[in-house]
Amino acid sequence: MKKVIYVFIFLIISNSQSFAIQKSLPKGAGLLLHVQVNDIDRYIDELTKNSGVLFTSGAAAAGYCIVKTGHNYPGEVTIWQLFKSMGELMKAVDENDPMNKPALNFSKMRDIKYISIWKDMKRVNLKPGFEMVERWRVPPANITEFVTAVKAIESNLKEMSGIDFEMAVAFNVGSGSHESDLVMTRWITSDGETMGKLLDGVYDSVGFLPSYNKALSLGQKINSQLEECKPFFIQ
C-alpha cells in the first residue's frame, strides 16, 4: 500500500533557520494549494507545531504566502511546494489527493479553493519575502520575448536601484478555469519598504520603466497582488 503523503504539508524546520534560507534552484515547477482561512495565525501555527507528524512529498522547497492586498477572497493563503522537475511534481500529484484527504484537523481551519501548477521559465535565487505577484495573458507567439523582457526588468532595476531582489516567471499547467493559459511573474524582495523603493523605479513621473513597458506590450496584465511569503524548508 502506498505511503500516504499530503502534497500540501511539509517537514518544518525552525523559524530561525528559515529566515536565513537562500538557495539557487534549477528551473523546476511549483505546486500551489490555494486556501481560505478564518484564523491565519492559528493555521500557520498549527502547520509549524505539527512538524513531527507531517511528511515531505519530495519537494525541494516549501512554504506559504499570505495575501496582503488584492485579495480574491478574505483570508487568502497559498501553501506552495517547489520541485526540481515536472516529473517529480507529477509523481506527487499522482500519489496524493489533498482535495479528498485532509490531514489532521486542518480541514476545520481552512477551505481549499483550488490547486495550481506552474512551470518555471527562468532560474531564481530563492529568497521568499515580500512579493508582488502579477498574472498575465500572453499570446503563445510572445512567450519567449516576454521572458526576455522580464529578465531585462530585473537587470535594469538592479543596476538602477542597487536593490537585491529576484524576479520569477512561470507558465500555467493543468489548473482549470482559475489559471489556464496564464503567465505569472513574481517580484521577490526582503520587505514591504524595499518593494516600495523598487517600484519607485518602475512607476516614475514620466511613465513606466522601458523594459516594463515592453512586457506590457507583449501581454495583458489581468491581476496583481502583494504577498508576504516565508519558507518551511529549502533542501
Short mmCIF file of C-alpha atoms in Angstrom, two decimals, residues 4-232:
data_model
loop_
_atom_site.label_atom_id
_atom_site.label_comp_id
_atom_site.label_asym_id
_atom_site.label_seq_id
_atom_site.Cartn_x
_atom_site.Cartn_y
_atom_site.Cartn_z
CA VAL A 4 0.11 8.45 2.17
CA ILE A 5 1.83 11.81 1.82
CA TYR A 6 -0.13 15.04 1.68
CA VAL A 7 1.18 17.31 -1.03
CA PHE A 8 0.45 20.46 0.89
CA ILE A 9 2.15 19.71 4.20
CA PHE A 10 5.80 19.63 4.88
CA LEU A 11 8.64 18.75 7.21
CA ILE A 12 9.12 22.02 9.10
CA ILE A 13 12.46 23.38 10.19
CA SER A 14 13.00 26.05 12.81
CA ASN A 15 11.95 29.66 12.22
CA SER A 16 15.48 30.90 12.91
CA GLN A 17 16.78 28.71 10.07
CA SER A 18 14.00 29.59 7.61
CA PHE A 19 14.65 33.33 7.67
CA ALA A 20 18.26 32.78 6.61
CA ILE A 21 17.44 30.49 3.69
CA GLN A 22 18.78 31.47 0.27
CA LYS A 23 19.37 28.94 -2.47
CA SER A 24 19.51 28.93 -6.24
CA LEU A 25 17.28 26.24 -7.70
CA PRO A 26 17.05 24.96 -11.28
CA LYS A 27 14.10 25.79 -13.48
CA GLY A 28 11.63 23.45 -11.84
CA ALA A 29 7.90 23.53 -11.16
CA GLY A 30 5.62 24.77 -8.39
CA LEU A 31 2.52 23.22 -6.84
CA LEU A 32 0.26 25.77 -5.13
CA LEU A 33 -2.63 24.99 -2.80
CA HIS A 34 -4.97 27.99 -2.61
CA VAL A 35 -6.95 28.08 0.63
CA GLN A 36 -9.29 30.36 2.56
CA VAL A 37 -8.50 30.60 6.28
CA ASN A 38 -10.57 32.11 9.08
CA ASP A 39 -7.66 32.49 11.53
CA ILE A 40 -4.41 32.81 9.59
CA ASP A 41 -2.11 32.98 12.62
CA ARG A 42 -3.62 29.81 14.11
CA TYR A 43 -3.47 27.96 10.80
CA ILE A 44 0.21 28.74 10.24
CA ASP A 45 0.97 27.95 13.88
CA GLU A 46 -0.69 24.53 13.54
CA LEU A 47 1.37 23.73 10.44
CA THR A 48 4.51 24.57 12.38
CA LYS A 49 3.62 22.83 15.66
CA ASN A 50 2.71 19.55 13.96
CA SER A 51 6.01 19.16 12.14
CA GLY A 52 6.64 15.87 13.91
CA VAL A 53 3.74 14.13 12.20
CA LEU A 54 3.98 15.80 8.80
CA PHE A 55 5.76 14.38 5.78
CA THR A 56 7.61 15.93 2.88
CA SER A 57 6.48 14.88 -0.59
CA GLY A 58 9.90 15.10 -2.19
CA ALA A 59 9.72 18.84 -2.82
CA ALA A 60 12.96 20.83 -3.00
CA ALA A 61 11.33 23.70 -1.09
CA ALA A 62 8.02 24.56 0.56
CA GLY A 63 6.35 27.41 2.38
CA TYR A 64 3.36 29.72 2.49
CA CYS A 65 2.26 33.13 1.19
CA ILE A 66 -0.32 35.36 2.89
CA VAL A 67 -2.07 37.78 0.54
CA LYS A 68 -1.74 41.35 1.85
CA THR A 69 -3.55 43.30 -0.91
CA GLY A 70 -5.62 42.40 -3.96
CA HIS A 71 -7.45 39.51 -2.27
CA ASN A 72 -9.61 37.21 -4.37
CA TYR A 73 -11.39 36.34 -1.09
CA PRO A 74 -10.91 37.09 2.64
CA GLY A 75 -8.23 35.04 4.40
CA GLU A 76 -6.42 34.13 1.17
CA VAL A 77 -3.33 31.98 1.77
CA THR A 78 -1.23 29.89 -0.62
CA ILE A 79 0.75 26.84 0.51
CA TRP A 80 3.50 26.17 -2.02
CA GLN A 81 5.95 23.46 -2.94
CA LEU A 82 8.75 23.68 -5.49
CA PHE A 83 10.05 20.59 -7.29
CA LYS A 84 13.24 20.24 -9.30
CA SER A 85 11.34 18.86 -12.28
CA MET A 86 7.83 18.49 -13.62
CA GLY A 87 8.32 14.73 -13.38
CA GLU A 88 8.81 14.90 -9.60
CA LEU A 89 5.83 17.23 -9.23
CA MET A 90 3.55 14.99 -11.28
CA LYS A 91 4.65 11.98 -9.24
CA ALA A 92 3.44 13.78 -6.10
CA VAL A 93 0.15 14.66 -7.80
CA ASP A 94 -0.29 11.06 -8.94
CA GLU A 95 0.27 9.65 -5.45
CA ASN A 96 -1.82 12.12 -3.47
CA ASP A 97 -5.12 13.97 -3.50
CA PRO A 98 -5.24 16.82 -0.96
CA MET A 99 -8.78 17.70 -2.02
CA ASN A 100 -10.06 14.36 -0.69
CA LYS A 101 -7.57 13.51 2.06
CA PRO A 102 -7.41 16.35 4.60
CA ALA A 103 -4.67 15.92 7.20
CA LEU A 104 -5.01 16.25 10.95
CA ASN A 105 -7.54 18.94 11.84
CA PHE A 106 -6.55 21.32 9.05
CA SER A 107 -9.82 20.73 7.19
CA LYS A 108 -11.61 22.50 10.06
CA MET A 109 -9.35 25.53 9.73
CA ARG A 110 -9.37 26.15 6.01
CA ASP A 111 -11.38 25.74 2.83
CA ILE A 112 -9.44 24.56 -0.24
CA LYS A 113 -10.31 26.73 -3.22
CA TYR A 114 -8.19 25.12 -5.94
CA ILE A 115 -4.74 23.77 -6.80
CA SER A 116 -2.49 25.27 -9.48
CA ILE A 117 0.74 24.16 -11.14
CA TRP A 118 3.41 26.47 -12.57
CA LYS A 119 6.47 25.65 -14.71
CA ASP A 120 9.43 27.97 -14.16
CA MET A 121 10.82 29.78 -17.19
CA LYS A 122 13.97 31.23 -15.58
CA ARG A 123 16.33 30.32 -12.75
CA VAL A 124 15.66 32.08 -9.44
CA ASN A 125 17.77 32.54 -6.32
CA LEU A 126 15.03 31.56 -3.91
CA LYS A 127 14.63 34.09 -1.07
CA PRO A 128 10.93 34.22 -0.08
CA GLY A 129 9.89 37.59 1.34
CA PHE A 130 7.57 40.46 0.42
CA GLU A 131 6.41 39.73 -3.13
CA MET A 132 4.36 41.30 -5.91
CA VAL A 133 2.55 38.64 -7.93
CA GLU A 134 1.22 39.54 -11.36
CA ARG A 135 -0.75 37.30 -13.69
CA TRP A 136 -0.64 37.89 -17.43
CA ARG A 137 -2.36 36.62 -20.53
CA VAL A 138 0.42 36.32 -23.08
CA PRO A 139 -0.11 35.07 -26.66
CA PRO A 140 1.95 31.91 -27.28
CA ALA A 141 3.94 33.65 -30.01
CA ASN A 142 5.10 36.26 -27.46
CA ILE A 143 6.15 33.94 -24.61
CA THR A 144 9.88 33.83 -25.39
CA GLU A 145 10.08 37.59 -25.87
CA PHE A 146 8.05 38.13 -22.68
CA VAL A 147 10.51 36.08 -20.62
CA THR A 148 13.35 38.11 -22.13
CA ALA A 149 11.54 41.29 -21.09
CA VAL A 150 11.19 40.03 -17.51
CA LYS A 151 14.91 39.30 -17.37
CA ALA A 152 15.55 42.84 -18.66
CA ILE A 153 13.28 44.34 -15.95
CA GLU A 154 15.25 42.52 -13.27
CA SER A 155 18.62 43.51 -14.72
CA ASN A 156 17.65 47.16 -15.30
CA LEU A 157 16.20 47.65 -11.82
CA LYS A 158 19.15 46.01 -10.06
CA GLU A 159 21.50 48.34 -11.92
CA MET A 160 19.36 51.44 -11.30
CA SER A 161 18.43 50.86 -7.67
CA GLY A 162 21.20 48.70 -6.25
CA ILE A 163 18.44 46.68 -4.55
CA ASP A 164 18.93 42.93 -4.20
CA PHE A 165 15.77 41.24 -5.48
CA GLU A 166 14.67 38.41 -7.74
CA MET A 167 12.05 38.02 -10.47
CA ALA A 168 10.39 34.72 -11.30
CA VAL A 169 8.28 33.94 -14.35
CA ALA A 170 6.26 30.75 -14.90
CA PHE A 171 3.50 29.43 -17.15
CA ASN A 172 0.45 27.51 -16.02
CA VAL A 173 -0.19 23.79 -16.41
CA GLY A 174 -3.40 21.86 -15.69
CA SER A 175 -5.06 24.30 -13.30
CA GLY A 176 -8.58 24.59 -14.65
CA SER A 177 -10.52 27.78 -15.29
CA HIS A 178 -8.83 29.70 -12.46
CA GLU A 179 -5.39 29.96 -14.05
CA SER A 180 -5.44 28.35 -17.53
CA ASP A 181 -3.26 29.95 -20.20
CA LEU A 182 -1.80 32.48 -17.75
CA VAL A 183 1.79 33.50 -17.08
CA MET A 184 2.80 34.54 -13.55
CA THR A 185 5.57 36.97 -12.66
CA ARG A 186 6.76 37.26 -9.08
CA TRP A 187 8.84 40.18 -7.78
CA ILE A 188 10.67 39.00 -4.64
CA THR A 189 12.08 41.46 -2.08
CA SER A 190 13.01 41.25 1.60
CA ASP A 191 10.24 43.51 2.96
CA GLY A 192 7.50 45.97 2.04
CA GLU A 193 9.68 49.09 2.24
CA THR A 194 12.20 47.56 -0.14
CA MET A 195 9.38 46.62 -2.54
CA GLY A 196 8.14 50.22 -2.45
CA LYS A 197 11.58 51.61 -3.23
CA LEU A 198 11.91 49.14 -6.08
CA LEU A 199 8.57 50.11 -7.57
CA ASP A 200 9.51 53.79 -7.36
CA GLY A 201 11.94 52.92 -10.13
CA VAL A 202 9.19 51.36 -12.22
CA TYR A 203 6.37 53.87 -11.75
CA ASP A 204 8.25 57.13 -12.15
CA SER A 205 6.85 60.56 -13.08
CA VAL A 206 7.40 60.14 -16.81
CA GLY A 207 5.92 56.69 -17.25
CA PHE A 208 6.87 53.06 -16.75
CA LEU A 209 10.38 51.66 -16.91
CA PRO A 210 11.02 50.92 -20.64
CA SER A 211 11.59 47.21 -20.06
CA TYR A 212 8.31 47.03 -18.11
CA ASN A 213 6.58 48.83 -20.99
CA LYS A 214 7.98 46.10 -23.23
CA ALA A 215 6.34 43.42 -21.08
CA LEU A 216 3.06 45.36 -21.18
CA SER A 217 3.23 45.41 -24.99
CA LEU A 218 3.60 41.63 -25.15
CA GLY A 219 0.74 40.59 -22.85
CA GLN A 220 -2.25 41.76 -20.86
CA LYS A 221 -1.83 42.04 -17.10
CA ILE A 222 -5.05 40.75 -15.52
CA ASN A 223 -4.25 40.58 -11.81
CA SER A 224 -1.78 41.96 -9.26
CA GLN A 225 -1.35 41.09 -5.57
CA LEU A 226 1.10 41.75 -2.76
CA GLU A 227 2.02 38.75 -0.62
CA GLU A 228 4.12 38.01 2.46
CA CYS A 229 5.93 34.71 1.88
CA LYS A 230 8.03 32.51 4.18
CA PRO A 231 9.65 29.10 3.69
CA PHE A 232 9.10 25.99 5.77
#
